Amino acid sequence: AQSVTQLGSHVSVSEGALVLLRCNYSSSVPPYLFWYVQYPNQGLQLLLKYTSAATLVKGINGFEAEFKKSETSFHLTKPSAHMSDAAEYFCAVGGNTGRRALTFGSGTRLQVQP
Amino acid sequence: EADIYQTPRYLVIGTGKKITLECSQTMGHDKMYWYQQDPGMELHLIHYSYGVNSTEKGDLSSESTVSRIRTEHFPLTLESARPSHTSQYLCASSGRDSNYGYTFGSGTRLTVV
């Protein structure tokens, strides 16, 4: 079984401030982990993914995430928020064999204040 | 360019009408998925398919039906639309190893009046 918990349904930061979106996972097998971003009235776009290579994963738009097995976490960070980062962010976990590999979290809405 | 397409992007329709939401992908992916997303943002899997002529219901019960006659095409049909069906519907696909992630379409926002 696998699951994802995203702490905080809404996060608000000032422009230029650090962005930290939290994701904890549960998986009975070595996990594959993903962050997706969704802009208003759009589908989900892949930001980055961890597939058991380097534990620090760099993605698009200056985002990165670090896989910490001991903490079962895969938090998403960006050093300096930009107004265009305002969106919904979803963490997802995979790794199970079978037909439905990915389980999505409930999402975190990021607001960026000027 | 390989991609996944959903049409229409927006649809406003009256109660009782039959509707079909289209989803097509040009990546040759085996697996395809339909998610329902309400304003609270959470994604609910309603249907998935792991190949031609294979479909299964997802985690959230839905009155919609799907078909997979061709690899690239995975339409979703509502025989009689109701206001409770108002939502955003997202289609996604993945290769044989779905652990490498899903590719999502832009979604269809359905409003039933």
CSV table of C-alpha atoms in Angstrom, one decimal:
chain,number,residue,atom,x,y,z
A,1,ALA,CA,0.0,0.0,0.0
A,2,GLN,CA,1.2,3.5,-0.6
A,3,SER,CA,-0.1,7.0,0.4
A,4,VAL,CA,0.9,10.6,0.4
A,5,THR,CA,0.2,13.3,2.9
A,6,GLN,CA,0.7,17.0,2.0
A,7,LEU,CA,0.9,19.2,5.1
A,8,GLY,CA,-0.9,22.4,4.6
A,9,SER,CA,-3.7,22.9,2.0
A,10,HIS,CA,-2.7,26.5,1.6
A,11,VAL,CA,0.7,28.2,1.9
A,12,SER,CA,1.3,31.9,1.5
A,13,VAL,CA,4.7,33.5,1.0
A,14,SER,CA,6.1,36.9,0.0
A,15,GLU,CA,7.7,37.4,-3.4
A,16,GLY,CA,11.4,36.6,-3.0
A,17,ALA,CA,10.9,34.4,0.1
A,18,LEU,CA,11.7,30.7,0.4
A,19,VAL,CA,9.0,28.3,-0.7
A,20,LEU,CA,8.6,25.0,1.2
A,21,LEU,CA,5.9,22.6,0.4
A,22,ARG,CA,5.8,19.5,2.5
A,23,CYS,CA,5.1,15.9,1.4
A,24,ASN,CA,5.4,12.7,3.4
A,25,TYR,CA,4.8,9.3,1.9
A,26,SER,CA,4.1,5.8,2.9
A,27,SER,CA,5.2,2.9,0.8
A,28,SER,CA,5.9,-0.7,1.3
A,29,VAL,CA,8.3,-0.8,-1.6
A,30,PRO,CA,11.1,1.6,-2.7
A,31,PRO,CA,9.2,4.7,-3.8
A,32,TYR,CA,9.1,6.7,-6.9
A,33,LEU,CA,8.2,10.3,-6.0
A,34,PHE,CA,6.8,13.2,-8.0
A,35,TRP,CA,5.8,16.8,-7.8
A,36,TYR,CA,3.3,18.2,-10.2
A,37,VAL,CA,2.1,21.8,-10.6
A,38,GLN,CA,-1.3,22.9,-11.8
A,39,TYR,CA,-2.0,26.4,-13.0
A,40,PRO,CA,-5.6,27.7,-13.1
A,41,ASN,CA,-7.8,25.8,-15.6
A,42,GLN,CA,-4.9,23.6,-16.7
A,43,GLY,CA,-3.9,20.0,-16.4
A,44,LEU,CA,-1.0,18.8,-14.2
A,45,GLN,CA,2.5,19.4,-15.3
A,46,LEU,CA,5.5,17.4,-14.0
A,47,LEU,CA,7.9,19.5,-12.0
A,48,LEU,CA,10.3,16.8,-11.0
A,49,LYS,CA,10.6,13.2,-10.1
A,50,TYR,CA,12.8,10.9,-7.9
A,51,THR,CA,13.5,7.5,-9.2
A,52,SER,CA,16.2,6.2,-6.9
A,53,ALA,CA,19.1,8.1,-8.4
A,54,ALA,CA,20.4,11.2,-6.6
A,55,THR,CA,18.4,12.1,-3.5
A,56,LEU,CA,18.4,15.8,-4.4
A,57,VAL,CA,16.3,16.3,-7.5
A,58,LYS,CA,16.2,19.5,-9.5
A,59,GLY,CA,13.2,20.3,-11.5
A,60,ILE,CA,11.8,23.0,-13.8
A,61,ASN,CA,11.3,26.7,-12.8
A,62,GLY,CA,14.0,26.6,-10.1
A,63,PHE,CA,12.3,24.0,-7.9
A,64,GLU,CA,14.0,21.1,-6.2
A,65,ALA,CA,13.1,18.4,-3.8
A,66,GLU,CA,15.1,16.1,-1.5
A,67,PHE,CA,14.3,12.5,-0.8
A,68,LYS,CA,14.8,11.7,2.9
A,69,LYS,CA,14.2,8.0,3.5
A,70,SER,CA,14.6,8.3,7.3
A,71,GLU,CA,11.9,10.9,7.4
A,72,THR,CA,9.8,9.4,4.6
A,73,SER,CA,9.7,12.9,3.1
A,74,PHE,CA,10.0,14.6,-0.3
A,75,HIS,CA,9.6,18.3,0.4
A,76,LEU,CA,9.6,20.8,-2.5
A,77,THR,CA,11.6,24.0,-2.2
A,78,LYS,CA,12.5,27.0,-4.1
A,79,PRO,CA,14.9,29.7,-2.8
A,80,SER,CA,13.0,32.7,-4.0
A,81,ALA,CA,9.3,32.8,-4.8
A,82,HIS,CA,8.1,34.5,-7.9
A,83,MET,CA,4.6,35.7,-8.6
A,84,SER,CA,4.3,33.2,-11.4
A,85,ASP,CA,4.8,30.3,-8.9
A,86,ALA,CA,1.3,30.8,-7.6
A,87,ALA,CA,-0.5,27.5,-8.4
A,88,GLU,CA,-1.6,24.2,-6.9
A,89,TYR,CA,1.1,21.6,-6.2
A,90,PHE,CA,0.6,17.9,-6.0
A,91,CYS,CA,2.9,15.3,-4.5
A,92,ALA,CA,2.5,11.7,-5.8
A,93,VAL,CA,4.1,8.4,-4.9
A,94,GLY,CA,4.6,5.3,-7.1
A,95,GLY,CA,6.6,2.2,-6.9
A,96,ASN,CA,4.1,-0.6,-6.6
A,97,THR,CA,4.0,-2.9,-9.5
A,98,GLY,CA,0.7,-3.2,-11.1
A,99,ARG,CA,-1.6,-1.2,-13.2
A,100,ARG,CA,-2.2,1.9,-11.1
A,101,ALA,CA,1.2,3.1,-9.9
A,102,LEU,CA,0.7,6.6,-8.7
A,103,THR,CA,-1.2,7.9,-5.6
A,104,PHE,CA,-1.7,11.6,-5.4
A,105,GLY,CA,-1.8,13.9,-2.4
A,106,SER,CA,-4.6,16.3,-1.8
A,107,GLY,CA,-2.7,19.3,-3.1
A,108,THR,CA,-1.3,22.5,-1.7
A,109,ARG,CA,-2.3,25.9,-3.0
A,110,LEU,CA,0.7,28.3,-3.1
A,111,GLN,CA,-0.1,32.0,-2.9
A,112,VAL,CA,2.7,34.6,-3.5
A,113,GLN,CA,2.2,38.0,-2.1
A,114,PRO,CA,3.8,41.0,-3.7
B,1,GLU,CA,5.1,16.6,-30.9
B,2,ALA,CA,3.9,13.9,-28.6
B,3,ASP,CA,1.1,15.1,-26.4
B,4,ILE,CA,-2.3,14.4,-24.9
B,5,TYR,CA,-5.4,16.3,-26.0
B,6,GLN,CA,-8.7,16.8,-24.3
B,7,THR,CA,-11.8,18.4,-26.0
B,8,PRO,CA,-13.8,20.4,-25.3
B,9,ARG,CA,-11.9,22.6,-22.8
B,10,TYR,CA,-15.1,24.0,-21.5
B,11,LEU,CA,-18.7,22.7,-21.8
B,12,VAL,CA,-22.0,24.0,-20.4
B,13,ILE,CA,-24.9,21.7,-21.0
B,14,GLY,CA,-28.4,21.2,-19.8
B,15,THR,CA,-29.6,18.4,-17.4
B,16,GLY,CA,-30.4,15.1,-19.1
B,17,LYS,CA,-28.2,15.6,-22.1
B,18,LYS,CA,-25.7,12.9,-23.2
B,19,ILE,CA,-22.1,14.1,-23.4
B,20,THR,CA,-18.8,12.6,-24.4
B,21,LEU,CA,-15.5,14.0,-23.3
B,22,GLU,CA,-12.7,13.2,-25.7
B,23,CYS,CA,-9.1,12.3,-24.8
B,24,SER,CA,-6.4,11.3,-27.3
B,25,GLN,CA,-2.7,10.8,-26.9
B,26,THR,CA,0.0,10.5,-29.5
B,27,MET,CA,2.7,8.9,-27.4
B,28,GLY,CA,1.6,5.3,-27.9
B,29,HIS,CA,1.1,4.9,-24.1
B,30,ASP,CA,-0.6,1.7,-22.9
B,31,LYS,CA,-2.2,3.2,-19.8
B,32,MET,CA,-4.8,5.9,-19.6
B,33,TYR,CA,-6.7,7.4,-16.8
B,34,TRP,CA,-9.6,9.7,-16.0
B,35,TYR,CA,-9.6,11.9,-12.9
B,36,GLN,CA,-12.4,14.1,-11.5
B,37,GLN,CA,-11.3,17.2,-9.8
B,38,ASP,CA,-13.6,19.3,-7.7
B,39,PRO,CA,-12.9,22.9,-6.5
B,40,GLY,CA,-11.2,21.5,-3.4
B,41,MET,CA,-8.4,20.4,-5.8
B,42,GLU,CA,-8.1,16.7,-4.8
B,43,LEU,CA,-7.9,14.3,-7.7
B,44,HIS,CA,-10.2,11.3,-7.7
B,45,LEU,CA,-9.5,8.4,-10.1
B,46,ILE,CA,-12.8,7.4,-11.8
B,47,HIS,CA,-11.6,5.2,-14.6
B,48,TYR,CA,-8.4,3.6,-16.0
B,49,SER,CA,-7.3,1.5,-18.8
B,50,TYR,CA,-4.1,-0.6,-19.3
B,51,GLY,CA,-4.7,-1.3,-22.9
B,52,VAL,CA,-7.2,-1.8,-25.7
B,53,ASN,CA,-10.5,-3.3,-24.6
B,54,SER,CA,-9.4,-3.2,-21.0
B,55,THR,CA,-11.1,-0.7,-18.6
B,56,GLU,CA,-11.7,-0.6,-14.9
B,57,LYS,CA,-13.4,1.7,-12.5
B,58,GLY,CA,-11.3,3.8,-10.2
B,59,ASP,CA,-11.5,4.7,-6.5
B,60,LEU,CA,-14.4,7.2,-6.9
B,61,SER,CA,-17.8,5.8,-8.0
B,62,SER,CA,-18.9,7.6,-11.2
B,63,GLU,CA,-22.0,7.3,-13.4
B,64,SER,CA,-19.8,7.8,-16.4
B,65,THR,CA,-18.5,5.1,-18.7
B,66,VAL,CA,-15.4,4.8,-20.8
B,67,SER,CA,-14.2,2.8,-23.8
B,68,ARG,CA,-10.8,1.9,-25.2
B,69,ILE,CA,-11.1,0.7,-28.7
B,70,ARG,CA,-7.9,2.3,-29.9
B,71,THR,CA,-4.7,2.8,-28.0
B,72,GLU,CA,-4.7,6.5,-28.5
B,73,HIS,CA,-8.3,7.2,-27.7
B,74,PHE,CA,-10.1,7.0,-24.3
B,75,PRO,CA,-13.4,8.9,-24.3
B,76,LEU,CA,-15.6,9.3,-21.3
B,77,THR,CA,-19.4,9.4,-21.7
B,78,LEU,CA,-22.2,10.6,-19.4
B,79,GLU,CA,-25.6,9.2,-20.7
B,80,SER,CA,-27.7,11.8,-18.8
B,81,ALA,CA,-25.8,14.8,-17.3
B,82,ARG,CA,-26.9,16.1,-13.9
B,83,PRO,CA,-25.7,19.2,-12.0
B,84,SER,CA,-23.8,16.9,-9.6
B,85,HIS,CA,-21.6,16.0,-12.6
B,86,THR,CA,-20.3,19.6,-12.7
B,87,SER,CA,-16.5,19.3,-12.2
B,88,GLN,CA,-13.2,19.3,-14.0
B,89,TYR,CA,-12.2,16.1,-15.7
B,90,LEU,CA,-8.6,15.4,-16.3
B,91,CYS,CA,-7.2,12.7,-18.6
B,92,ALA,CA,-3.7,11.3,-18.3
B,93,SER,CA,-1.6,8.6,-19.8
B,94,SER,CA,1.6,6.7,-19.0
B,95,GLY,CA,3.9,4.2,-20.6
B,96,ARG,CA,4.1,0.5,-19.6
B,97,ASP,CA,6.1,1.5,-16.5
B,98,SER,CA,3.8,4.1,-15.0
B,99,ASN,CA,6.4,4.7,-12.2
B,100,TYR,CA,8.0,7.1,-14.6
B,101,GLY,CA,5.0,9.4,-14.3
B,102,TYR,CA,1.8,10.5,-16.0
B,103,THR,CA,1.3,13.0,-18.7
B,104,PHE,CA,-1.9,15.0,-18.2
B,105,GLY,CA,-4.2,16.7,-20.7
B,106,SER,CA,-5.4,20.3,-20.1
B,107,GLY,CA,-8.7,19.1,-18.7
B,108,THR,CA,-12.4,19.7,-19.5
B,109,ARG,CA,-14.4,21.9,-17.2
B,110,LEU,CA,-18.0,20.7,-17.3
B,111,THR,CA,-20.9,22.7,-16.0
B,112,VAL,CA,-24.4,21.1,-16.0
B,113,VAL,CA,-27.2,23.5,-15.6
